[in-house]
Amino acid sequence: MIVDEFLAPVLRHLDAQAPHLRPLFDVMAGEARFARSWLDDDLKRLPADASILEVGGGTFLLTYELAREGFAITAIEPTGVGFGAFEELGDIVLELAAREGLAPKVVRCKAEEFRSDALFDFAFSVNVMEHIEAPSVAIERISGSLSSGGSYRFLCPNYLFPYEPHFNIPTFGSKGLTERLLRRRIQTDKKIRDPIGLWKSLNWITVPQVKRMAAADASLTVDFHRRTLASMIERTVDDVEFAKRRAPWMVSAVKMLKATRLLSLASLIPATCQPLMDVRLTKLC
């Protein structure tokens, strides 16, 4: 895979200079591989030097890779509540990118605060939209920075589905009720570095909310990619690091579904009823 070509030197640097970040790197390297694969068709349709906006650079592993591929990449990254360790790893990745003359442009602000005189051909985010305090404002700012025909594609949970993927817990309608019923489990989750901060960051976004946000702007069209669900489900079996963060019963269920070839039916499930949403907002004019 393309991403693996630069992960090795990053890993060597961490092992020598910051071994405490290795567990986080292992997780984020898997996320970078998945995201690059998820974006592949979109990137192939773009000009070689296309201008891309990444909403939520995180540890900048994917940002670094896209810069290596020749794209003019700008990343928004505020380092918010629940993500303290990301900043340290992200700074190291940016330093390594700068040594190669590939330092991307990084804008240190919230997505809701982003403004740009330049227009972008494409924008994307992966598991970021659910952490944005005011998603409607963020969509307005991001779509406003797209060139005509450009699109913003994002992947995030759909909280109409009764499952919270960061904590691997069932949900009970609202965030408040879920917290009251599962407070101890949420606050003592040892697999998460800052469970209280992470929980606080979640905005409980849903497919109907996104539809309303898009409808508020006549220059936008919205599409939901329902086939992505099958890819995410298969990842529970194929990606070891990802599987570690899923409940054992879920991994077993996915293995059974894959063996019976029922995963192909996942694309028939309406977007509103899926546990995640893969959204494309396209700027008409």
PDB file of N, CA and C in Angstrom, residues 61-137:
ATOM      1  N   LEU A  61      -0.511  11.848   9.636  1.00  0.00           N
ATOM      2  CA  LEU A  61       0.074  10.761   8.839  1.00  0.00           C
ATOM      3  C   LEU A  61      -0.478  10.765   7.416  1.00  0.00           C
ATOM      4  N   LEU A  62      -1.804  10.880   7.289  1.00  0.00           N
ATOM      5  CA  LEU A  62      -2.399  10.916   5.949  1.00  0.00           C
ATOM      6  C   LEU A  62      -2.063  12.236   5.253  1.00  0.00           C
ATOM      7  N   THR A  63      -2.009  13.316   5.994  1.00  0.00           N
ATOM      8  CA  THR A  63      -1.632  14.617   5.433  1.00  0.00           C
ATOM      9  C   THR A  63      -0.260  14.526   4.776  1.00  0.00           C
ATOM     10  N   TYR A  64       0.675  13.957   5.500  1.00  0.00           N
ATOM     11  CA  TYR A  64       2.050  13.760   5.034  1.00  0.00           C
ATOM     12  C   TYR A  64       2.057  12.929   3.750  1.00  0.00           C
ATOM     13  N   GLU A  65       1.269  11.857   3.736  1.00  0.00           N
ATOM     14  CA  GLU A  65       1.227  10.986   2.553  1.00  0.00           C
ATOM     15  C   GLU A  65       0.688  11.726   1.333  1.00  0.00           C
ATOM     16  N   LEU A  66      -0.378  12.496   1.508  1.00  0.00           N
ATOM     17  CA  LEU A  66      -0.961  13.212   0.375  1.00  0.00           C
ATOM     18  C   LEU A  66      -0.007  14.285  -0.150  1.00  0.00           C
ATOM     19  N   ALA A  67       0.771  14.883   0.739  1.00  0.00           N
ATOM     20  CA  ALA A  67       1.800  15.836   0.302  1.00  0.00           C
ATOM     21  C   ALA A  67       2.857  15.103  -0.519  1.00  0.00           C
ATOM     22  N   ARG A  68       3.214  13.905  -0.113  1.00  0.00           N
ATOM     23  CA  ARG A  68       4.190  13.099  -0.850  1.00  0.00           C
ATOM     24  C   ARG A  68       3.688  12.758  -2.250  1.00  0.00           C
ATOM     25  N   GLU A  69       2.375  12.623  -2.382  1.00  0.00           N
ATOM     26  CA  GLU A  69       1.779  12.284  -3.674  1.00  0.00           C
ATOM     27  C   GLU A  69       1.634  13.498  -4.584  1.00  0.00           C
ATOM     28  N   GLY A  70       1.959  14.680  -4.094  1.00  0.00           N
ATOM     29  CA  GLY A  70       1.959  15.864  -4.934  1.00  0.00           C
ATOM     30  C   GLY A  70       0.765  16.782  -4.772  1.00  0.00           C
ATOM     31  N   PHE A  71      -0.166  16.451  -3.896  1.00  0.00           N
ATOM     32  CA  PHE A  71      -1.332  17.307  -3.697  1.00  0.00           C
ATOM     33  C   PHE A  71      -0.970  18.517  -2.836  1.00  0.00           C
ATOM     34  N   ALA A  72      -1.654  19.618  -3.097  1.00  0.00           N
ATOM     35  CA  ALA A  72      -1.485  20.821  -2.281  1.00  0.00           C
ATOM     36  C   ALA A  72      -2.438  20.696  -1.102  1.00  0.00           C
ATOM     37  N   ILE A  73      -1.939  20.189  -0.005  1.00  0.00           N
ATOM     38  CA  ILE A  73      -2.795  19.816   1.119  1.00  0.00           C
ATOM     39  C   ILE A  73      -2.744  20.846   2.246  1.00  0.00           C
ATOM     40  N   THR A  74      -3.913  21.231   2.719  1.00  0.00           N
ATOM     41  CA  THR A  74      -4.058  22.089   3.885  1.00  0.00           C
ATOM     42  C   THR A  74      -4.839  21.313   4.928  1.00  0.00           C
ATOM     43  N   ALA A  75      -4.366  21.323   6.164  1.00  0.00           N
ATOM     44  CA  ALA A  75      -5.041  20.577   7.225  1.00  0.00           C
ATOM     45  C   ALA A  75      -5.482  21.509   8.341  1.00  0.00           C
ATOM     46  N   ILE A  76      -6.733  21.353   8.756  1.00  0.00           N
ATOM     47  CA  ILE A  76      -7.250  22.065   9.921  1.00  0.00           C
ATOM     48  C   ILE A  76      -7.061  21.142  11.124  1.00  0.00           C
ATOM     49  N   GLU A  77      -6.469  21.633  12.178  1.00  0.00           N
ATOM     50  CA  GLU A  77      -6.293  20.801  13.378  1.00  0.00           C
ATOM     51  C   GLU A  77      -6.177  21.663  14.629  1.00  0.00           C
ATOM     52  N   PRO A  78      -7.222  21.709  15.446  1.00  0.00           N
ATOM     53  CA  PRO A  78      -7.162  22.525  16.659  1.00  0.00           C
ATOM     54  C   PRO A  78      -6.575  21.816  17.868  1.00  0.00           C
ATOM     55  N   THR A  79      -6.535  20.468  17.831  1.00  0.00           N
ATOM     56  CA  THR A  79      -6.185  19.645  18.993  1.00  0.00           C
ATOM     57  C   THR A  79      -7.180  19.958  20.105  1.00  0.00           C
ATOM     58  N   GLY A  80      -8.296  19.256  20.069  1.00  0.00           N
ATOM     59  CA  GLY A  80      -9.380  19.546  21.000  1.00  0.00           C
ATOM     60  C   GLY A  80      -9.379  18.666  22.229  1.00  0.00           C
ATOM     61  N   VAL A  81     -10.465  18.769  23.000  1.00  0.00           N
ATOM     62  CA  VAL A  81     -10.622  18.020  24.234  1.00  0.00           C
ATOM     63  C   VAL A  81     -10.612  16.521  23.940  1.00  0.00           C
ATOM     64  N   GLY A  82      -9.837  15.771  24.685  1.00  0.00           N
ATOM     65  CA  GLY A  82      -9.803  14.329  24.532  1.00  0.00           C
ATOM     66  C   GLY A  82      -8.733  13.834  23.594  1.00  0.00           C
ATOM     67  N   PHE A  83      -7.866  14.733  23.067  1.00  0.00           N
ATOM     68  CA  PHE A  83      -6.897  14.320  22.063  1.00  0.00           C
ATOM     69  C   PHE A  83      -5.485  14.827  22.364  1.00  0.00           C
ATOM     70  N   GLY A  84      -5.115  14.940  23.645  1.00  0.00           N
ATOM     71  CA  GLY A  84      -3.819  15.478  24.018  1.00  0.00           C
ATOM     72  C   GLY A  84      -2.632  14.763  23.409  1.00  0.00           C
ATOM     73  N   ALA A  85      -2.663  13.424  23.353  1.00  0.00           N
ATOM     74  CA  ALA A  85      -1.525  12.660  22.827  1.00  0.00           C
ATOM     75  C   ALA A  85      -1.341  12.864  21.330  1.00  0.00           C
ATOM     76  N   PHE A  86      -2.404  13.231  20.645  1.00  0.00           N
ATOM     77  CA  PHE A  86      -2.305  13.432  19.201  1.00  0.00           C
ATOM     78  C   PHE A  86      -1.324  14.549  18.850  1.00  0.00           C
ATOM     79  N   GLU A  87      -1.319  15.595  19.661  1.00  0.00           N
ATOM     80  CA  GLU A  87      -0.491  16.761  19.342  1.00  0.00           C
ATOM     81  C   GLU A  87       0.991  16.403  19.334  1.00  0.00           C
ATOM     82  N   GLU A  88       1.427  15.608  20.305  1.00  0.00           N
ATOM     83  CA  GLU A  88       2.832  15.230  20.374  1.00  0.00           C
ATOM     84  C   GLU A  88       3.248  14.411  19.160  1.00  0.00           C
ATOM     85  N   LEU A  89       2.450  13.404  18.812  1.00  0.00           N
ATOM     86  CA  LEU A  89       2.760  12.596  17.643  1.00  0.00           C
ATOM     87  C   LEU A  89       2.656  13.424  16.371  1.00  0.00           C
ATOM     88  N   GLY A  90       1.656  14.281  16.290  1.00  0.00           N
ATOM     89  CA  GLY A  90       1.483  15.125  15.112  1.00  0.00           C
ATOM     90  C   GLY A  90       2.654  16.052  14.880  1.00  0.00           C
ATOM     91  N   ASP A  91       3.204  16.607  15.950  1.00  0.00           N
ATOM     92  CA  ASP A  91       4.361  17.495  15.822  1.00  0.00           C
ATOM     93  C   ASP A  91       5.568  16.745  15.263  1.00  0.00           C
ATOM     94  N   ILE A  92       5.738  15.497  15.682  1.00  0.00           N
ATOM     95  CA  ILE A  92       6.856  14.689  15.183  1.00  0.00           C
ATOM     96  C   ILE A  92       6.691  14.408  13.695  1.00  0.00           C
ATOM     97  N   VAL A  93       5.480  14.051  13.284  1.00  0.00           N
ATOM     98  CA  VAL A  93       5.222  13.762  11.867  1.00  0.00           C
ATOM     99  C   VAL A  93       5.448  15.010  11.022  1.00  0.00           C
ATOM    100  N   LEU A  94       5.008  16.165  11.496  1.00  0.00           N
ATOM    101  CA  LEU A  94       5.220  17.411  10.755  1.00  0.00           C
ATOM    102  C   LEU A  94       6.702  17.748  10.639  1.00  0.00           C
ATOM    103  N   GLU A  95       7.447  17.464  11.690  1.00  0.00           N
ATOM    104  CA  GLU A  95       8.883  17.718  11.653  1.00  0.00           C
ATOM    105  C   GLU A  95       9.557  16.837  10.598  1.00  0.00           C
ATOM    106  N   LEU A  96       9.167  15.571  10.546  1.00  0.00           N
ATOM    107  CA  LEU A  96       9.736  14.659   9.552  1.00  0.00           C
ATOM    108  C   LEU A  96       9.350  15.088   8.136  1.00  0.00           C
ATOM    109  N   ALA A  97       8.118  15.564   7.970  1.00  0.00           N
ATOM    110  CA  ALA A  97       7.675  16.037   6.659  1.00  0.00           C
ATOM    111  C   ALA A  97       8.481  17.262   6.231  1.00  0.00           C
ATOM    112  N   ALA A  98       8.729  18.149   7.173  1.00  0.00           N
ATOM    113  CA  ALA A  98       9.494  19.363   6.868  1.00  0.00           C
ATOM    114  C   ALA A  98      10.914  19.030   6.426  1.00  0.00           C
ATOM    115  N   ARG A  99      11.505  18.006   7.008  1.00  0.00           N
ATOM    116  CA  ARG A  99      12.861  17.596   6.630  1.00  0.00           C
ATOM    117  C   ARG A  99      12.927  17.166   5.173  1.00  0.00           C
ATOM    118  N   GLU A 100      11.796  16.678   4.646  1.00  0.00           N
ATOM    119  CA  GLU A 100      11.738  16.244   3.246  1.00  0.00           C
ATOM    120  C   GLU A 100      11.246  17.359   2.329  1.00  0.00           C
ATOM    121  N   GLY A 101      10.996  18.530   2.905  1.00  0.00           N
ATOM    122  CA  GLY A 101      10.463  19.626   2.103  1.00  0.00           C
ATOM    123  C   GLY A 101       9.007  19.435   1.748  1.00  0.00           C
ATOM    124  N   LEU A 102       8.278  18.673   2.572  1.00  0.00           N
ATOM    125  CA  LEU A 102       6.888  18.339   2.281  1.00  0.00           C
ATOM    126  C   LEU A 102       5.933  18.828   3.364  1.00  0.00           C
ATOM    127  N   ALA A 103       6.356  19.812   4.116  1.00  0.00           N
ATOM    128  CA  ALA A 103       5.512  20.297   5.206  1.00  0.00           C
ATOM    129  C   ALA A 103       4.188  20.829   4.663  1.00  0.00           C
ATOM    130  N   PRO A 104       3.061  20.277   5.103  1.00  0.00           N
ATOM    131  CA  PRO A 104       1.762  20.775   4.636  1.00  0.00           C
ATOM    132  C   PRO A 104       1.410  22.077   5.348  1.00  0.00           C
ATOM    133  N   LYS A 105       0.450  22.785   4.816  1.00  0.00           N
ATOM    134  CA  LYS A 105      -0.049  23.972   5.505  1.00  0.00           C
ATOM    135  C   LYS A 105      -1.007  23.508   6.589  1.00  0.00           C
ATOM    136  N   VAL A 106      -0.771  23.918   7.812  1.00  0.00           N
ATOM    137  CA  VAL A 106      -1.621  23.544   8.934  1.00  0.00           C
ATOM    138  C   VAL A 106      -2.272  24.796   9.504  1.00  0.00           C
ATOM    139  N   VAL A 107      -3.590  24.760   9.608  1.00  0.00           N
ATOM    140  CA  VAL A 107      -4.345  25.885  10.163  1.00  0.00           C
ATOM    141  C   VAL A 107      -4.834  25.466  11.543  1.00  0.00           C
ATOM    142  N   ARG A 108      -4.354  26.153  12.567  1.00  0.00           N
ATOM    143  CA  ARG A 108      -4.696  25.803  13.940  1.00  0.00           C
ATOM    144  C   ARG A 108      -5.968  26.532  14.366  1.00  0.00           C
ATOM    145  N   CYS A 109      -7.083  25.972  13.994  1.00  0.00           N
ATOM    146  CA  CYS A 109      -8.366  26.545  14.387  1.00  0.00           C
ATOM    147  C   CYS A 109      -9.427  25.456  14.362  1.00  0.00           C
ATOM    148  N   LYS A 110     -10.565  25.743  14.918  1.00  0.00           N
ATOM    149  CA  LYS A 110     -11.699  24.839  14.825  1.00  0.00           C
ATOM    150  C   LYS A 110     -12.281  24.921  13.418  1.00  0.00           C
ATOM    151  N   ALA A 111     -12.927  23.857  12.985  1.00  0.00           N
ATOM    152  CA  ALA A 111     -13.536  23.854  11.650  1.00  0.00           C
ATOM    153  C   ALA A 111     -14.578  24.964  11.533  1.00  0.00           C
ATOM    154  N   GLU A 112     -15.248  25.260  12.650  1.00  0.00           N
ATOM    155  CA  GLU A 112     -16.268  26.307  12.640  1.00  0.00           C
ATOM    156  C   GLU A 112     -15.675  27.702  12.442  1.00  0.00           C
ATOM    157  N   GLU A 113     -14.377  27.829  12.695  1.00  0.00           N
ATOM    158  CA  GLU A 113     -13.710  29.132  12.595  1.00  0.00           C
ATOM    159  C   GLU A 113     -12.912  29.292  11.306  1.00  0.00           C
ATOM    160  N   PHE A 114     -12.877  28.249  10.502  1.00  0.00           N
ATOM    161  CA  PHE A 114     -12.017  28.251   9.313  1.00  0.00           C
ATOM    162  C   PHE A 114     -12.505  29.232   8.248  1.00  0.00           C
ATOM    163  N   ARG A 115     -11.567  30.002   7.722  1.00  0.00           N
ATOM    164  CA  ARG A 115     -11.833  30.897   6.597  1.00  0.00           C
ATOM    165  C   ARG A 115     -10.656  30.804   5.635  1.00  0.00           C
ATOM    166  N   SER A 116     -10.946  30.875   4.353  1.00  0.00           N
ATOM    167  CA  SER A 116      -9.870  30.794   3.365  1.00  0.00           C
ATOM    168  C   SER A 116     -10.222  31.615   2.141  1.00  0.00           C
ATOM    169  N   ASP A 117      -9.257  32.412   1.684  1.00  0.00           N
ATOM    170  CA  ASP A 117      -9.446  33.149   0.435  1.00  0.00           C
ATOM    171  C   ASP A 117      -9.280  32.211  -0.759  1.00  0.00           C
ATOM    172  N   ALA A 118      -8.426  31.198  -0.582  1.00  0.00           N
ATOM    173  CA  ALA A 118      -8.213  30.214  -1.648  1.00  0.00           C
ATOM    174  C   ALA A 118      -9.346  29.186  -1.630  1.00  0.00           C
ATOM    175  N   LEU A 119      -9.657  28.628  -2.799  1.00  0.00           N
ATOM    176  CA  LEU A 119     -10.692  27.608  -2.915  1.00  0.00           C
ATOM    177  C   LEU A 119     -10.057  26.230  -3.090  1.00  0.00           C
ATOM    178  N   PHE A 120     -10.761  25.212  -2.622  1.00  0.00           N
ATOM    179  CA  PHE A 120     -10.241  23.852  -2.662  1.00  0.00           C
ATOM    180  C   PHE A 120     -11.045  22.991  -3.636  1.00  0.00           C
ATOM    181  N   ASP A 121     -10.340  22.069  -4.294  1.00  0.00           N
ATOM    182  CA  ASP A 121     -10.997  21.153  -5.219  1.00  0.00           C
ATOM    183  C   ASP A 121     -11.740  20.040  -4.489  1.00  0.00           C
ATOM    184  N   PHE A 122     -11.260  19.732  -3.288  1.00  0.00           N
ATOM    185  CA  PHE A 122     -11.817  18.596  -2.550  1.00  0.00           C
ATOM    186  C   PHE A 122     -11.512  18.779  -1.068  1.00  0.00           C
ATOM    187  N   ALA A 123     -12.444  18.352  -0.227  1.00  0.00           N
ATOM    188  CA  ALA A 123     -12.233  18.377   1.216  1.00  0.00           C
ATOM    189  C   ALA A 123     -12.711  17.053   1.788  1.00  0.00           C
ATOM    190  N   PHE A 124     -12.117  16.657   2.895  1.00  0.00           N
ATOM    191  CA  PHE A 124     -12.535  15.388   3.497  1.00  0.00           C
ATOM    192  C   PHE A 124     -12.258  15.386   4.994  1.00  0.00           C
ATOM    193  N   SER A 125     -12.928  14.485   5.688  1.00  0.00           N
ATOM    194  CA  SER A 125     -12.629  14.227   7.096  1.00  0.00           C
ATOM    195  C   SER A 125     -13.076  12.815   7.430  1.00  0.00           C
ATOM    196  N   VAL A 126     -12.346  12.195   8.342  1.00  0.00           N
ATOM    197  CA  VAL A 126     -12.643  10.829   8.777  1.00  0.00           C
ATOM    198  C   VAL A 126     -12.775  10.823  10.298  1.00  0.00           C
ATOM    199  N   ASN A 127     -13.958  10.472  10.781  1.00  0.00           N
ATOM    200  CA  ASN A 127     -14.219  10.407  12.216  1.00  0.00           C
ATOM    201  C   ASN A 127     -13.854  11.711  12.926  1.00  0.00           C
ATOM    202  N   VAL A 128     -14.274  12.797  12.325  1.00  0.00           N
ATOM    203  CA  VAL A 128     -14.031  14.130  12.884  1.00  0.00           C
ATOM    204  C   VAL A 128     -15.338  14.858  13.141  1.00  0.00           C
ATOM    205  N   MET A 129     -16.289  14.720  12.226  1.00  0.00           N
ATOM    206  CA  MET A 129     -17.515  15.505  12.310  1.00  0.00           C
ATOM    207  C   MET A 129     -18.263  15.293  13.621  1.00  0.00           C
ATOM    208  N   GLU A 130     -18.155  14.113  14.222  1.00  0.00           N
ATOM    209  CA  GLU A 130     -18.865  13.851  15.478  1.00  0.00           C
ATOM    210  C   GLU A 130     -18.239  14.566  16.667  1.00  0.00           C
ATOM    211  N   HIS A 131     -17.043  15.157  16.469  1.00  0.00           N
ATOM    212  CA  HIS A 131     -16.362  15.880  17.546  1.00  0.00           C
ATOM    213  C   HIS A 131     -16.458  17.392  17.396  1.00  0.00           C
ATOM    214  N   ILE A 132     -17.095  17.866  16.340  1.00  0.00           N
ATOM    215  CA  ILE A 132     -17.181  19.303  16.089  1.00  0.00           C
ATOM    216  C   ILE A 132     -18.344  19.901  16.878  1.00  0.00           C
ATOM    217  N   GLU A 133     -18.055  20.942  17.602  1.00  0.00           N
ATOM    218  CA  GLU A 133     -19.053  21.538  18.495  1.00  0.00           C
ATOM    219  C   GLU A 133     -20.271  22.073  17.738  1.00  0.00           C
ATOM    220  N   ALA A 134     -20.053  22.704  16.599  1.00  0.00           N
ATOM    221  CA  ALA A 134     -21.154  23.272  15.812  1.00  0.00           C
ATOM    222  C   ALA A 134     -21.039  22.760  14.377  1.00  0.00           C
ATOM    223  N   PRO A 135     -21.479  21.541  14.104  1.00  0.00           N
ATOM    224  CA  PRO A 135     -21.294  20.952  12.767  1.00  0.00           C
ATOM    225  C   PRO A 135     -21.953  21.732  11.638  1.00  0.00           C
ATOM    226  N   SER A 136     -23.079  22.374  11.899  1.00  0.00           N
ATOM    227  CA  SER A 136     -23.744  23.137  10.837  1.00  0.00           C
ATOM    228  C   SER A 136     -22.879  24.314  10.396  1.00  0.00           C
ATOM    229  N   VAL A 137     -22.219  24.957  11.362  1.00  0.00           N
ATOM    230  CA  VAL A 137     -21.339  26.076  11.035  1.00  0.00           C
ATOM    231  C   VAL A 137     -20.104  25.565  10.303  1.00  0.00           C
TER     232      VAL A 137
END
